[in-house]
Amino acid sequence: MVVPESVVQHAAEKKRVKRGILGGSEERFVFGKTLYLPYLEFTYQYSTEKGLLSKQSVLAQGRSAVLALREVNLGFYPELISLLPQLAEAETDSGSVVQGVDSTALVSERLDELRRMLAEYDHKLEELAKQHDSLTKTDHARRDIKDNFDHLKKTRETRWKMFADGLKLPSKIDMEGFEVLEGNLFYIPYFVVRFSGGGESRFMVWGRDGKDNETIAEELTKNSKFRDLIQSYVAS
């Protein structure tokens, strides 16, 4: 880490005092440790078939990164690609390295999951549209169905936008044309702190630059599988 552990741990204590107590009791420091989380750097391209001869035309291609853990899905991090030259030279403590999925299979699994989710949304939207059209304009249930339809449609569009924006893809896309080409694991150090008090726990996480990573900290708090995984490395 660029910032020494002692400095980050001191910052954690200051923040703990500033935020006060947890669960009505004084918090106690449980652990603080540098862990190297795995990320998968991968290349991809999106192609579409054109013309009578079905020639493929590449519409988008690029590189991105994803946290290489099946227990956690926090989206894509293309900005991390710029760190690869620095991380390649960094020394790591093998006992603090969290083992990740060393394969593009992880991204393919996420894509399959998204395909299934969008297909389910489409099926539900189709069913709601049929129910809506079968009712008269004076039927009060028609308005409720329309509200449900609009909400579900917006949810579907938001879920798709998270994926498309994360990889800088065209807004309209056929997922069958998306292809993951190759990938490699790399590791980023985070200083993870756990506090406990009043039967509750909370986490603080600092990145290699000494800045808070509230996304990972929040995920540790709410995701029991991720939390158990991290704590197993702390205990080892």
mmCIF file of C-alpha atoms in Angstrom:
data_model
loop_
_atom_site.group_PDB
_atom_site.id
_atom_site.type_symbol
_atom_site.label_atom_id
_atom_site.label_comp_id
_atom_site.label_asym_id
_atom_site.label_seq_id
_atom_site.Cartn_x
_atom_site.Cartn_y
_atom_site.Cartn_z
ATOM 1 C CA MET A 1 0.000 0.000 0.000
ATOM 2 C CA VAL A 2 1.135 3.552 -0.659
ATOM 3 C CA VAL A 3 -0.019 4.535 2.851
ATOM 4 C CA PRO A 4 1.503 2.513 5.749
ATOM 5 C CA GLU A 5 -0.868 0.303 7.763
ATOM 6 C CA SER A 6 -0.111 2.214 10.970
ATOM 7 C CA VAL A 7 -1.277 5.474 9.397
ATOM 8 C CA VAL A 8 -4.479 3.931 8.056
ATOM 9 C CA GLN A 9 -5.225 2.225 11.363
ATOM 10 C CA HIS A 10 -4.811 5.577 13.141
ATOM 11 C CA ALA A 11 -7.258 7.117 10.638
ATOM 12 C CA ALA A 12 -9.696 4.283 11.355
ATOM 13 C CA GLU A 13 -9.560 5.010 15.080
ATOM 14 C CA LYS A 14 -10.155 8.725 14.508
ATOM 15 C CA LYS A 15 -13.169 7.975 12.332
ATOM 16 C CA ARG A 16 -14.503 5.506 14.891
ATOM 17 C CA VAL A 17 -14.350 8.175 17.613
ATOM 18 C CA LYS A 18 -15.888 10.789 15.327
ATOM 19 C CA ARG A 19 -18.826 8.563 14.411
ATOM 20 C CA GLY A 20 -19.412 7.665 18.036
ATOM 21 C CA ILE A 21 -20.743 4.396 19.351
ATOM 22 C CA LEU A 22 -22.342 1.420 17.651
ATOM 23 C CA GLY A 23 -25.495 -0.232 18.933
ATOM 24 C CA GLY A 24 -25.547 1.773 22.155
ATOM 25 C CA SER A 25 -22.222 0.359 23.394
ATOM 26 C CA GLU A 26 -18.624 1.366 23.089
ATOM 27 C CA GLU A 27 -17.111 -0.087 19.971
ATOM 28 C CA ARG A 28 -14.113 -2.318 20.171
ATOM 29 C CA PHE A 29 -11.472 -2.871 17.527
ATOM 30 C CA VAL A 30 -11.734 -6.469 16.236
ATOM 31 C CA PHE A 31 -9.120 -6.537 13.488
ATOM 32 C CA GLY A 32 -7.290 -4.460 10.935
ATOM 33 C CA LYS A 33 -5.414 -6.142 8.111
ATOM 34 C CA THR A 34 -4.207 -5.540 4.576
ATOM 35 C CA LEU A 35 -5.860 -7.981 2.171
ATOM 36 C CA TYR A 36 -5.268 -8.286 -1.556
ATOM 37 C CA LEU A 37 -8.604 -8.594 -3.361
ATOM 38 C CA PRO A 38 -8.618 -10.321 -6.766
ATOM 39 C CA TYR A 39 -9.743 -8.549 -9.926
ATOM 40 C CA LEU A 40 -10.161 -10.016 -13.385
ATOM 41 C CA GLU A 41 -8.902 -7.836 -16.213
ATOM 42 C CA PHE A 42 -10.612 -8.908 -19.443
ATOM 43 C CA THR A 43 -10.996 -7.872 -23.059
ATOM 44 C CA TYR A 44 -14.277 -7.992 -24.945
ATOM 45 C CA GLN A 45 -15.954 -7.099 -28.182
ATOM 46 C CA TYR A 46 -19.498 -6.658 -29.403
ATOM 47 C CA SER A 47 -20.288 -7.674 -32.956
ATOM 48 C CA THR A 48 -23.408 -7.782 -35.076
ATOM 49 C CA GLU A 49 -24.227 -9.562 -38.311
ATOM 50 C CA LYS A 50 -24.968 -7.463 -41.377
ATOM 51 C CA GLY A 51 -26.130 -8.118 -44.897
ATOM 52 C CA LEU A 52 -27.230 -11.241 -46.727
ATOM 53 C CA LEU A 53 -23.869 -12.913 -46.152
ATOM 54 C CA SER A 54 -24.154 -12.362 -42.399
ATOM 55 C CA LYS A 55 -20.779 -10.681 -42.146
ATOM 56 C CA GLN A 56 -19.797 -9.643 -38.658
ATOM 57 C CA SER A 57 -19.262 -5.993 -37.899
ATOM 58 C CA VAL A 58 -17.496 -5.051 -34.635
ATOM 59 C CA LEU A 59 -19.412 -2.195 -32.974
ATOM 60 C CA ALA A 60 -17.479 -1.963 -29.703
ATOM 61 C CA GLN A 61 -14.437 -3.451 -28.026
ATOM 62 C CA GLY A 62 -12.381 -2.679 -24.966
ATOM 63 C CA ARG A 63 -10.910 -3.748 -21.620
ATOM 64 C CA SER A 64 -12.431 -3.678 -18.182
ATOM 65 C CA ALA A 65 -12.108 -5.283 -14.757
ATOM 66 C CA VAL A 66 -14.437 -6.977 -12.306
ATOM 67 C CA LEU A 67 -13.994 -8.153 -8.720
ATOM 68 C CA ALA A 68 -13.155 -11.834 -9.315
ATOM 69 C CA LEU A 69 -15.301 -13.312 -6.559
ATOM 70 C CA ARG A 70 -18.532 -15.215 -7.079
ATOM 71 C CA GLU A 71 -19.700 -13.937 -3.685
ATOM 72 C CA VAL A 72 -19.662 -10.301 -4.835
ATOM 73 C CA ASN A 73 -21.023 -8.484 -7.886
ATOM 74 C CA LEU A 74 -20.205 -4.772 -7.770
ATOM 75 C CA GLY A 75 -20.123 -4.059 -11.504
ATOM 76 C CA PHE A 76 -17.236 -3.117 -13.782
ATOM 77 C CA TYR A 77 -14.119 -1.054 -13.079
ATOM 78 C CA PRO A 78 -12.444 -0.004 -16.349
ATOM 79 C CA GLU A 79 -10.540 2.724 -14.466
ATOM 80 C CA LEU A 80 -8.474 0.054 -12.684
ATOM 81 C CA ILE A 81 -6.770 -0.954 -15.928
ATOM 82 C CA SER A 82 -4.459 2.057 -15.603
ATOM 83 C CA LEU A 83 -3.090 0.635 -12.313
ATOM 84 C CA LEU A 84 -1.827 -2.621 -13.838
ATOM 85 C CA PRO A 85 1.782 -1.460 -14.481
ATOM 86 C CA GLN A 86 2.139 -0.336 -10.836
ATOM 87 C CA LEU A 87 0.506 -3.431 -9.372
ATOM 88 C CA ALA A 88 2.712 -5.765 -11.410
ATOM 89 C CA GLU A 89 5.757 -4.484 -9.519
ATOM 90 C CA ALA A 90 4.188 -4.536 -6.050
ATOM 91 C CA GLU A 91 5.205 -7.192 -3.526
ATOM 92 C CA THR A 92 2.381 -9.161 -1.929
ATOM 93 C CA ASP A 93 2.088 -11.252 1.202
ATOM 94 C CA SER A 94 0.856 -14.646 -0.002
ATOM 95 C CA GLY A 95 -1.102 -15.197 3.218
ATOM 96 C CA SER A 96 -3.115 -12.023 2.599
ATOM 97 C CA VAL A 97 -4.056 -12.766 -1.006
ATOM 98 C CA VAL A 98 -7.763 -13.610 -1.396
ATOM 99 C CA GLN A 99 -8.046 -16.261 -4.085
ATOM 100 C CA GLY A 100 -10.258 -15.281 -7.018
ATOM 101 C CA VAL A 101 -11.804 -16.914 -10.082
ATOM 102 C CA ASP A 102 -8.900 -17.150 -12.521
ATOM 103 C CA SER A 103 -11.032 -17.382 -15.644
ATOM 104 C CA THR A 104 -13.283 -15.382 -17.936
ATOM 105 C CA ALA A 105 -15.953 -17.892 -16.901
ATOM 106 C CA LEU A 106 -16.919 -15.466 -14.131
ATOM 107 C CA VAL A 107 -17.833 -12.736 -16.638
ATOM 108 C CA SER A 108 -19.662 -15.281 -18.802
ATOM 109 C CA GLU A 109 -21.664 -16.382 -15.760
ATOM 110 C CA ARG A 110 -22.611 -12.768 -15.047
ATOM 111 C CA LEU A 111 -23.698 -12.347 -18.678
ATOM 112 C CA ASP A 112 -25.849 -15.484 -18.525
ATOM 113 C CA GLU A 113 -27.395 -14.231 -15.298
ATOM 114 C CA LEU A 114 -28.206 -10.898 -16.936
ATOM 115 C CA ARG A 115 -29.722 -12.643 -19.990
ATOM 116 C CA ARG A 116 -32.010 -14.686 -17.745
ATOM 117 C CA MET A 117 -32.976 -11.619 -15.735
ATOM 118 C CA LEU A 118 -33.852 -9.572 -18.833
ATOM 119 C CA ALA A 119 -35.812 -12.502 -20.277
ATOM 120 C CA GLU A 120 -37.835 -12.735 -17.044
ATOM 121 C CA TYR A 121 -38.519 -9.005 -17.165
ATOM 122 C CA ASP A 122 -39.668 -9.274 -20.779
ATOM 123 C CA HIS A 123 -42.000 -12.172 -19.919
ATOM 124 C CA LYS A 124 -43.542 -10.288 -16.985
ATOM 125 C CA LEU A 125 -43.952 -7.143 -19.085
ATOM 126 C CA GLU A 126 -45.708 -9.141 -21.787
ATOM 127 C CA GLU A 127 -48.090 -10.666 -19.236
ATOM 128 C CA LEU A 128 -48.878 -7.260 -17.705
ATOM 129 C CA ALA A 129 -49.512 -5.792 -21.161
ATOM 130 C CA LYS A 130 -52.018 -8.565 -21.897
ATOM 131 C CA GLN A 131 -53.787 -8.013 -18.561
ATOM 132 C CA HIS A 132 -53.912 -4.274 -19.175
ATOM 133 C CA ASP A 133 -55.416 -4.633 -22.661
ATOM 134 C CA SER A 134 -58.037 -7.135 -21.457
ATOM 135 C CA LEU A 135 -59.588 -4.614 -19.054
ATOM 136 C CA THR A 136 -61.924 -1.743 -19.862
ATOM 137 C CA LYS A 137 -60.756 1.847 -19.455
ATOM 138 C CA THR A 138 -63.102 2.314 -16.504
ATOM 139 C CA ASP A 139 -61.713 -0.661 -14.586
ATOM 140 C CA HIS A 140 -59.735 0.605 -11.580
ATOM 141 C CA ALA A 141 -57.340 -2.367 -11.770
ATOM 142 C CA ARG A 142 -56.174 -1.136 -15.183
ATOM 143 C CA ARG A 143 -54.348 1.815 -13.638
ATOM 144 C CA ASP A 144 -52.585 -0.379 -11.059
ATOM 145 C CA ILE A 145 -51.415 -2.727 -13.796
ATOM 146 C CA LYS A 146 -50.134 0.227 -15.821
ATOM 147 C CA ASP A 147 -48.188 1.499 -12.797
ATOM 148 C CA ASN A 148 -46.675 -1.955 -12.257
ATOM 149 C CA PHE A 149 -45.772 -2.161 -15.946
ATOM 150 C CA ASP A 150 -44.032 1.232 -15.911
ATOM 151 C CA HIS A 151 -42.117 0.404 -12.723
ATOM 152 C CA LEU A 152 -40.945 -2.965 -14.054
ATOM 153 C CA LYS A 153 -39.929 -1.445 -17.377
ATOM 154 C CA LYS A 154 -37.885 1.239 -15.620
ATOM 155 C CA THR A 155 -36.222 -1.403 -13.430
ATOM 156 C CA ARG A 156 -35.293 -3.428 -16.521
ATOM 157 C CA GLU A 157 -33.879 -0.362 -18.298
ATOM 158 C CA THR A 158 -31.839 0.601 -15.214
ATOM 159 C CA ARG A 159 -30.386 -2.905 -14.885
ATOM 160 C CA TRP A 160 -29.416 -2.904 -18.556
ATOM 161 C CA LYS A 161 -27.960 0.613 -18.347
ATOM 162 C CA MET A 162 -25.664 -0.447 -15.492
ATOM 163 C CA PHE A 163 -24.236 -3.152 -17.729
ATOM 164 C CA ALA A 164 -24.049 -1.118 -20.940
ATOM 165 C CA ASP A 165 -22.575 2.000 -19.312
ATOM 166 C CA GLY A 166 -20.049 -0.060 -17.372
ATOM 167 C CA LEU A 167 -18.601 -1.406 -20.615
ATOM 168 C CA LYS A 168 -19.343 1.657 -22.774
ATOM 169 C CA LEU A 169 -21.573 -0.325 -25.125
ATOM 170 C CA PRO A 170 -24.207 1.018 -27.540
ATOM 171 C CA SER A 171 -27.544 1.642 -25.842
ATOM 172 C CA LYS A 172 -29.304 -0.893 -28.081
ATOM 173 C CA ILE A 173 -27.525 -4.220 -28.104
ATOM 174 C CA ASP A 174 -28.077 -7.869 -28.848
ATOM 175 C CA MET A 175 -26.412 -9.708 -25.982
ATOM 176 C CA GLU A 176 -25.739 -12.699 -28.216
ATOM 177 C CA GLY A 177 -23.170 -10.562 -30.017
ATOM 178 C CA PHE A 178 -21.180 -9.846 -26.858
ATOM 179 C CA GLU A 179 -18.013 -11.914 -26.502
ATOM 180 C CA VAL A 180 -15.432 -12.112 -23.696
ATOM 181 C CA LEU A 181 -12.025 -12.728 -25.277
ATOM 182 C CA GLU A 182 -9.415 -13.287 -22.550
ATOM 183 C CA GLY A 183 -8.632 -12.315 -18.986
ATOM 184 C CA ASN A 184 -5.964 -12.251 -16.278
ATOM 185 C CA LEU A 185 -6.046 -11.878 -12.511
ATOM 186 C CA PHE A 186 -4.432 -9.006 -10.658
ATOM 187 C CA TYR A 187 -4.602 -7.981 -7.002
ATOM 188 C CA ILE A 188 -5.271 -4.680 -5.247
ATOM 189 C CA PRO A 189 -4.439 -4.147 -1.544
ATOM 190 C CA TYR A 190 -7.122 -2.867 0.818
ATOM 191 C CA PHE A 191 -6.824 -2.226 4.534
ATOM 192 C CA VAL A 192 -9.917 -3.773 6.134
ATOM 193 C CA VAL A 193 -10.994 -2.825 9.673
ATOM 194 C CA ARG A 194 -13.815 -4.347 11.689
ATOM 195 C CA PHE A 195 -15.405 -2.790 14.769
ATOM 196 C CA SER A 196 -17.943 -4.453 17.039
ATOM 197 C CA GLY A 197 -20.323 -3.210 19.725
ATOM 198 C CA GLY A 198 -23.825 -3.812 21.015
ATOM 199 C CA GLY A 199 -24.153 -7.059 19.074
ATOM 200 C CA GLU A 200 -23.445 -5.280 15.792
ATOM 201 C CA SER A 201 -20.441 -4.967 13.521
ATOM 202 C CA ARG A 202 -19.317 -2.520 10.916
ATOM 203 C CA PHE A 203 -16.400 -2.333 8.554
ATOM 204 C CA MET A 204 -14.159 0.355 7.160
ATOM 205 C CA VAL A 205 -12.063 -0.194 4.062
ATOM 206 C CA TRP A 206 -9.227 1.908 2.690
ATOM 207 C CA GLY A 207 -7.780 1.626 -0.800
ATOM 208 C CA ARG A 208 -4.130 1.741 -1.810
ATOM 209 C CA ASP A 209 -4.281 5.553 -1.907
ATOM 210 C CA GLY A 210 -5.498 5.788 1.695
ATOM 211 C CA LYS A 211 -9.033 6.813 0.713
ATOM 212 C CA ASP A 212 -12.210 5.227 2.051
ATOM 213 C CA ASN A 213 -13.865 2.602 -0.119
ATOM 214 C CA GLU A 214 -17.434 2.785 1.143
ATOM 215 C CA THR A 215 -18.693 0.417 -1.579
ATOM 216 C CA ILE A 216 -16.657 -2.538 -0.328
ATOM 217 C CA ALA A 217 -17.281 -1.603 3.318
ATOM 218 C CA GLU A 218 -21.048 -1.573 2.759
ATOM 219 C CA GLU A 219 -20.891 -4.881 0.895
ATOM 220 C CA LEU A 220 -18.987 -6.455 3.791
ATOM 221 C CA THR A 221 -21.670 -5.276 6.196
ATOM 222 C CA LYS A 222 -24.650 -6.651 4.255
ATOM 223 C CA ASN A 223 -23.168 -9.628 2.344
ATOM 224 C CA SER A 224 -22.598 -12.523 4.754
ATOM 225 C CA LYS A 225 -20.835 -14.724 2.174
ATOM 226 C CA PHE A 226 -18.330 -11.980 1.370
ATOM 227 C CA ARG A 227 -17.892 -11.208 5.072
ATOM 228 C CA ASP A 228 -17.223 -14.861 5.953
ATOM 229 C CA LEU A 229 -14.705 -15.137 3.114
ATOM 230 C CA ILE A 230 -12.764 -12.068 4.252
ATOM 231 C CA GLN A 231 -12.800 -13.112 7.906
ATOM 232 C CA SER A 232 -11.448 -16.542 6.995
ATOM 233 C CA TYR A 233 -8.352 -14.856 5.542
ATOM 234 C CA VAL A 234 -8.001 -12.637 8.586
ATOM 235 C CA ALA A 235 -8.141 -15.677 10.896
ATOM 236 C CA SER A 236 -5.630 -17.726 8.885
#
